[in-house]
Amino acid sequence: MQLNLTKPICFFDLETTGVNITTDRIVEISVLKVFPNGTQESKTWLVNPEMPIPKEVTAIHGISDEKVANEPTFKELAKDIYNMIKDSDLGGFNSNRFDIPLLAEEMLRADIDFDMKNRLAIDVQTIFHKMEQRTLSAAYKFYCDKTLEDAHSAEADTNATYEVLKAQVEKYDELENNTKFLAEFSSRKKFADFAGFITYNKKGEECFSFGKHKGKLVAEVLEKEPGYFGWLLNADFPLYTKKVLTAIKLRSFNNKLG
């Protein structure tokens, strides 16, 4: 079966130096771009993370410091990667909570203004967990009746993720074959940023989800406590969170001028 697409969708997977969105880096990225007519384009890049890869992480994905020593940095690859995904929705396995936030951080560090405003995100893991509660290897076996060879290689995981989603859409009558429905179904609680520091209230207004101002409107806090904004920008928050905070502050300022 074919996914019913209104625009291209890029399934992607990252192998990284660890699981901290703010401080860890990409060591491999694989992208499978699927077009509405069903044609596909794929590309895999090894990336020099410019930091040591912990041995316990290398033991999982097999990518060592030596393997990426002569590979380009993410900043050198960023434009090529962005050009491949810029017109597309995104799909992945646990991508809403890890791969997309980490990719956004790397893009922003490379001075590319990456955001999700005009694209949808389908998290195949969320659909799987809502339906069956298992891992990618088990999902591949369950939905596709295949064994996932080379698990934790970005290319194998990326291709398996695409196959699992197609099988999920075919298996469950309640899953509509369109990216908007699948993105909404695979989303969890909606956040203004990727990391979950800024959430929405019932009126669709941005609120802090942590700390002393938890539940309070971001715009009101930033207006009443200008120093708090400065602290947030200098603290160890993800770049995308800081970008969202700055946009809210600028919006409030422009509304006052208006």
mmCIF file with all atom_site columns, C-alpha atoms in Angstrom, residues 33-142:
data_model
loop_
_atom_site.group_PDB
_atom_site.id
_atom_site.type_symbol
_atom_site.label_atom_id
_atom_site.label_alt_id
_atom_site.label_comp_id
_atom_site.label_asym_id
_atom_site.label_entity_id
_atom_site.label_seq_id
_atom_site.pdbx_PDB_ins_code
_atom_site.Cartn_x
_atom_site.Cartn_y
_atom_site.Cartn_z
_atom_site.occupancy
_atom_site.B_iso_or_equiv
_atom_site.pdbx_formal_charge
_atom_site.auth_seq_id
_atom_site.auth_comp_id
_atom_site.auth_asym_id
_atom_site.auth_atom_id
_atom_site.pdbx_PDB_model_num
ATOM 1   C CA . LYS A 1 33  ? 12.359 10.892 1.528  1.00 0.00 ? 33  LYS A CA 1
ATOM 2   C CA . VAL A 1 34  ? 9.053  9.556  0.223  1.00 0.00 ? 34  VAL A CA 1
ATOM 3   C CA . PHE A 1 35  ? 7.200  11.601 -2.387 1.00 0.00 ? 35  PHE A CA 1
ATOM 4   C CA . PRO A 1 36  ? 3.401  11.689 -2.920 1.00 0.00 ? 36  PRO A CA 1
ATOM 5   C CA . ASN A 1 37  ? 3.776  9.606  -6.099 1.00 0.00 ? 37  ASN A CA 1
ATOM 6   C CA . GLY A 1 38  ? 5.555  6.874  -4.112 1.00 0.00 ? 38  GLY A CA 1
ATOM 7   C CA . THR A 1 39  ? 9.088  7.474  -5.377 1.00 0.00 ? 39  THR A CA 1
ATOM 8   C CA . GLN A 1 40  ? 11.841 7.473  -2.782 1.00 0.00 ? 40  GLN A CA 1
ATOM 9   C CA . GLU A 1 41  ? 15.197 9.126  -2.236 1.00 0.00 ? 41  GLU A CA 1
ATOM 10  C CA . SER A 1 42  ? 17.588 8.176  0.560  1.00 0.00 ? 42  SER A CA 1
ATOM 11  C CA . LYS A 1 43  ? 20.848 9.492  1.950  1.00 0.00 ? 43  LYS A CA 1
ATOM 12  C CA . THR A 1 44  ? 23.000 8.593  4.960  1.00 0.00 ? 44  THR A CA 1
ATOM 13  C CA . TRP A 1 45  ? 25.739 10.778 6.411  1.00 0.00 ? 45  TRP A CA 1
ATOM 14  C CA . LEU A 1 46  ? 28.391 9.987  9.017  1.00 0.00 ? 46  LEU A CA 1
ATOM 15  C CA . VAL A 1 47  ? 29.120 13.071 11.122 1.00 0.00 ? 47  VAL A CA 1
ATOM 16  C CA . ASN A 1 48  ? 32.136 14.164 13.135 1.00 0.00 ? 48  ASN A CA 1
ATOM 17  C CA . PRO A 1 49  ? 30.518 15.273 16.427 1.00 0.00 ? 49  PRO A CA 1
ATOM 18  C CA . GLU A 1 50  ? 33.597 17.285 17.500 1.00 0.00 ? 50  GLU A CA 1
ATOM 19  C CA . MET A 1 51  ? 33.468 15.535 20.867 1.00 0.00 ? 51  MET A CA 1
ATOM 20  C CA . PRO A 1 52  ? 34.385 12.065 22.155 1.00 0.00 ? 52  PRO A CA 1
ATOM 21  C CA . ILE A 1 53  ? 31.843 9.274  21.674 1.00 0.00 ? 53  ILE A CA 1
ATOM 22  C CA . PRO A 1 54  ? 31.491 7.365  24.982 1.00 0.00 ? 54  PRO A CA 1
ATOM 23  C CA . LYS A 1 55  ? 32.551 3.709  24.710 1.00 0.00 ? 55  LYS A CA 1
ATOM 24  C CA . GLU A 1 56  ? 29.217 2.526  26.103 1.00 0.00 ? 56  GLU A CA 1
ATOM 25  C CA . VAL A 1 57  ? 27.438 4.415  23.303 1.00 0.00 ? 57  VAL A CA 1
ATOM 26  C CA . THR A 1 58  ? 29.780 3.033  20.634 1.00 0.00 ? 58  THR A CA 1
ATOM 27  C CA . ALA A 1 59  ? 28.898 -0.429 21.961 1.00 0.00 ? 59  ALA A CA 1
ATOM 28  C CA . ILE A 1 60  ? 25.257 0.254  21.000 1.00 0.00 ? 60  ILE A CA 1
ATOM 29  C CA . HIS A 1 61  ? 25.552 1.745  17.495 1.00 0.00 ? 61  HIS A CA 1
ATOM 30  C CA . GLY A 1 62  ? 29.099 0.701  16.536 1.00 0.00 ? 62  GLY A CA 1
ATOM 31  C CA . ILE A 1 63  ? 30.290 4.186  15.604 1.00 0.00 ? 63  ILE A CA 1
ATOM 32  C CA . SER A 1 64  ? 33.644 5.036  17.170 1.00 0.00 ? 64  SER A CA 1
ATOM 33  C CA . ASP A 1 65  ? 35.764 8.193  17.332 1.00 0.00 ? 65  ASP A CA 1
ATOM 34  C CA . GLU A 1 66  ? 38.052 6.676  14.682 1.00 0.00 ? 66  GLU A CA 1
ATOM 35  C CA . LYS A 1 67  ? 35.166 5.976  12.308 1.00 0.00 ? 67  LYS A CA 1
ATOM 36  C CA . VAL A 1 68  ? 34.064 9.632  12.213 1.00 0.00 ? 68  VAL A CA 1
ATOM 37  C CA . ALA A 1 69  ? 37.451 11.340 12.671 1.00 0.00 ? 69  ALA A CA 1
ATOM 38  C CA . ASN A 1 70  ? 37.709 12.296 8.980  1.00 0.00 ? 70  ASN A CA 1
ATOM 39  C CA . GLU A 1 71  ? 33.990 12.835 8.374  1.00 0.00 ? 71  GLU A CA 1
ATOM 40  C CA . PRO A 1 72  ? 32.464 16.332 7.941  1.00 0.00 ? 72  PRO A CA 1
ATOM 41  C CA . THR A 1 73  ? 30.972 18.157 10.911 1.00 0.00 ? 73  THR A CA 1
ATOM 42  C CA . PHE A 1 74  ? 27.229 18.760 11.123 1.00 0.00 ? 74  PHE A CA 1
ATOM 43  C CA . LYS A 1 75  ? 27.777 22.434 10.304 1.00 0.00 ? 75  LYS A CA 1
ATOM 44  C CA . GLU A 1 76  ? 29.426 21.381 7.049  1.00 0.00 ? 76  GLU A CA 1
ATOM 45  C CA . LEU A 1 77  ? 26.542 19.047 6.205  1.00 0.00 ? 77  LEU A CA 1
ATOM 46  C CA . ALA A 1 78  ? 23.666 21.150 7.523  1.00 0.00 ? 78  ALA A CA 1
ATOM 47  C CA . LYS A 1 79  ? 22.692 22.853 4.239  1.00 0.00 ? 79  LYS A CA 1
ATOM 48  C CA . ASP A 1 80  ? 22.574 19.569 2.316  1.00 0.00 ? 80  ASP A CA 1
ATOM 49  C CA . ILE A 1 81  ? 20.468 17.917 5.031  1.00 0.00 ? 81  ILE A CA 1
ATOM 50  C CA . TYR A 1 82  ? 18.168 20.919 5.307  1.00 0.00 ? 82  TYR A CA 1
ATOM 51  C CA . ASN A 1 83  ? 17.693 21.104 1.528  1.00 0.00 ? 83  ASN A CA 1
ATOM 52  C CA . MET A 1 84  ? 16.552 17.474 1.562  1.00 0.00 ? 84  MET A CA 1
ATOM 53  C CA . ILE A 1 85  ? 13.966 17.942 4.332  1.00 0.00 ? 85  ILE A CA 1
ATOM 54  C CA . LYS A 1 86  ? 12.880 21.590 4.013  1.00 0.00 ? 86  LYS A CA 1
ATOM 55  C CA . ASP A 1 87  ? 9.765  20.923 1.890  1.00 0.00 ? 87  ASP A CA 1
ATOM 56  C CA . SER A 1 88  ? 8.709  17.825 3.822  1.00 0.00 ? 88  SER A CA 1
ATOM 57  C CA . ASP A 1 89  ? 6.806  16.548 6.808  1.00 0.00 ? 89  ASP A CA 1
ATOM 58  C CA . LEU A 1 90  ? 8.911  14.430 9.176  1.00 0.00 ? 90  LEU A CA 1
ATOM 59  C CA . GLY A 1 91  ? 8.551  10.866 10.426 1.00 0.00 ? 91  GLY A CA 1
ATOM 60  C CA . GLY A 1 92  ? 10.556 8.772  12.849 1.00 0.00 ? 92  GLY A CA 1
ATOM 61  C CA . PHE A 1 93  ? 10.573 6.417  15.814 1.00 0.00 ? 93  PHE A CA 1
ATOM 62  C CA . ASN A 1 94  ? 10.512 8.407  19.084 1.00 0.00 ? 94  ASN A CA 1
ATOM 63  C CA . SER A 1 95  ? 11.224 11.374 16.826 1.00 0.00 ? 95  SER A CA 1
ATOM 64  C CA . ASN A 1 96  ? 8.916  13.884 18.533 1.00 0.00 ? 96  ASN A CA 1
ATOM 65  C CA . ARG A 1 97  ? 10.732 13.531 21.829 1.00 0.00 ? 97  ARG A CA 1
ATOM 66  C CA . PHE A 1 98  ? 14.314 12.954 20.686 1.00 0.00 ? 98  PHE A CA 1
ATOM 67  C CA . ASP A 1 99  ? 15.309 13.033 17.011 1.00 0.00 ? 99  ASP A CA 1
ATOM 68  C CA . ILE A 1 100 ? 13.461 16.212 15.999 1.00 0.00 ? 100 ILE A CA 1
ATOM 69  C CA . PRO A 1 101 ? 14.539 18.222 19.093 1.00 0.00 ? 101 PRO A CA 1
ATOM 70  C CA . LEU A 1 102 ? 18.178 17.156 18.651 1.00 0.00 ? 102 LEU A CA 1
ATOM 71  C CA . LEU A 1 103 ? 18.098 17.850 14.907 1.00 0.00 ? 103 LEU A CA 1
ATOM 72  C CA . ALA A 1 104 ? 16.672 21.307 15.639 1.00 0.00 ? 104 ALA A CA 1
ATOM 73  C CA . GLU A 1 105 ? 19.527 22.025 18.068 1.00 0.00 ? 105 GLU A CA 1
ATOM 74  C CA . GLU A 1 106 ? 22.139 21.001 15.512 1.00 0.00 ? 106 GLU A CA 1
ATOM 75  C CA . MET A 1 107 ? 20.467 23.084 12.788 1.00 0.00 ? 107 MET A CA 1
ATOM 76  C CA . LEU A 1 108 ? 20.307 26.174 14.995 1.00 0.00 ? 108 LEU A CA 1
ATOM 77  C CA . ARG A 1 109 ? 23.965 25.740 15.979 1.00 0.00 ? 109 ARG A CA 1
ATOM 78  C CA . ALA A 1 110 ? 24.715 25.666 12.240 1.00 0.00 ? 110 ALA A CA 1
ATOM 79  C CA . ASP A 1 111 ? 22.831 28.994 11.815 1.00 0.00 ? 111 ASP A CA 1
ATOM 80  C CA . ILE A 1 112 ? 19.898 27.415 9.960  1.00 0.00 ? 112 ILE A CA 1
ATOM 81  C CA . ASP A 1 113 ? 16.537 28.745 11.149 1.00 0.00 ? 113 ASP A CA 1
ATOM 82  C CA . PHE A 1 114 ? 14.835 25.365 11.538 1.00 0.00 ? 114 PHE A CA 1
ATOM 83  C CA . ASP A 1 115 ? 11.262 25.134 12.846 1.00 0.00 ? 115 ASP A CA 1
ATOM 84  C CA . MET A 1 116 ? 8.182  22.945 12.551 1.00 0.00 ? 116 MET A CA 1
ATOM 85  C CA . LYS A 1 117 ? 5.575  25.622 11.789 1.00 0.00 ? 117 LYS A CA 1
ATOM 86  C CA . ASN A 1 118 ? 4.715  24.463 8.283  1.00 0.00 ? 118 ASN A CA 1
ATOM 87  C CA . ARG A 1 119 ? 5.309  20.748 8.638  1.00 0.00 ? 119 ARG A CA 1
ATOM 88  C CA . LEU A 1 120 ? 3.705  17.786 10.369 1.00 0.00 ? 120 LEU A CA 1
ATOM 89  C CA . ALA A 1 121 ? 5.519  15.199 12.484 1.00 0.00 ? 121 ALA A CA 1
ATOM 90  C CA . ILE A 1 122 ? 4.510  11.543 12.654 1.00 0.00 ? 122 ILE A CA 1
ATOM 91  C CA . ASP A 1 123 ? 6.002  9.568  15.533 1.00 0.00 ? 123 ASP A CA 1
ATOM 92  C CA . VAL A 1 124 ? 5.679  5.890  14.664 1.00 0.00 ? 124 VAL A CA 1
ATOM 93  C CA . GLN A 1 125 ? 6.703  4.895  18.200 1.00 0.00 ? 125 GLN A CA 1
ATOM 94  C CA . THR A 1 126 ? 3.738  6.746  19.697 1.00 0.00 ? 126 THR A CA 1
ATOM 95  C CA . ILE A 1 127 ? 1.320  5.001  17.321 1.00 0.00 ? 127 ILE A CA 1
ATOM 96  C CA . PHE A 1 128 ? 2.979  1.700  18.185 1.00 0.00 ? 128 PHE A CA 1
ATOM 97  C CA . HIS A 1 129 ? 2.836  2.327  21.932 1.00 0.00 ? 129 HIS A CA 1
ATOM 98  C CA . LYS A 1 130 ? -0.801 3.359  21.739 1.00 0.00 ? 130 LYS A CA 1
ATOM 99  C CA . MET A 1 131 ? -1.586 0.191  19.821 1.00 0.00 ? 131 MET A CA 1
ATOM 100 C CA . GLU A 1 132 ? 0.836  -2.495 20.974 1.00 0.00 ? 132 GLU A CA 1
ATOM 101 C CA . GLN A 1 133 ? 3.394  -1.244 23.589 1.00 0.00 ? 133 GLN A CA 1
ATOM 102 C CA . ARG A 1 134 ? 6.667  -2.603 22.137 1.00 0.00 ? 134 ARG A CA 1
ATOM 103 C CA . THR A 1 135 ? 10.111 -1.654 20.647 1.00 0.00 ? 135 THR A CA 1
ATOM 104 C CA . LEU A 1 136 ? 11.125 -1.008 17.007 1.00 0.00 ? 136 LEU A CA 1
ATOM 105 C CA . SER A 1 137 ? 12.564 -4.514 16.512 1.00 0.00 ? 137 SER A CA 1
ATOM 106 C CA . ALA A 1 138 ? 9.370  -6.028 17.927 1.00 0.00 ? 138 ALA A CA 1
ATOM 107 C CA . ALA A 1 139 ? 7.262  -3.632 15.836 1.00 0.00 ? 139 ALA A CA 1
ATOM 108 C CA . TYR A 1 140 ? 9.086  -4.711 12.687 1.00 0.00 ? 140 TYR A CA 1
ATOM 109 C CA . LYS A 1 141 ? 8.510  -8.375 13.541 1.00 0.00 ? 141 LYS A CA 1
ATOM 110 C CA . PHE A 1 142 ? 4.894  -7.797 14.618 1.00 0.00 ? 142 PHE A CA 1
#
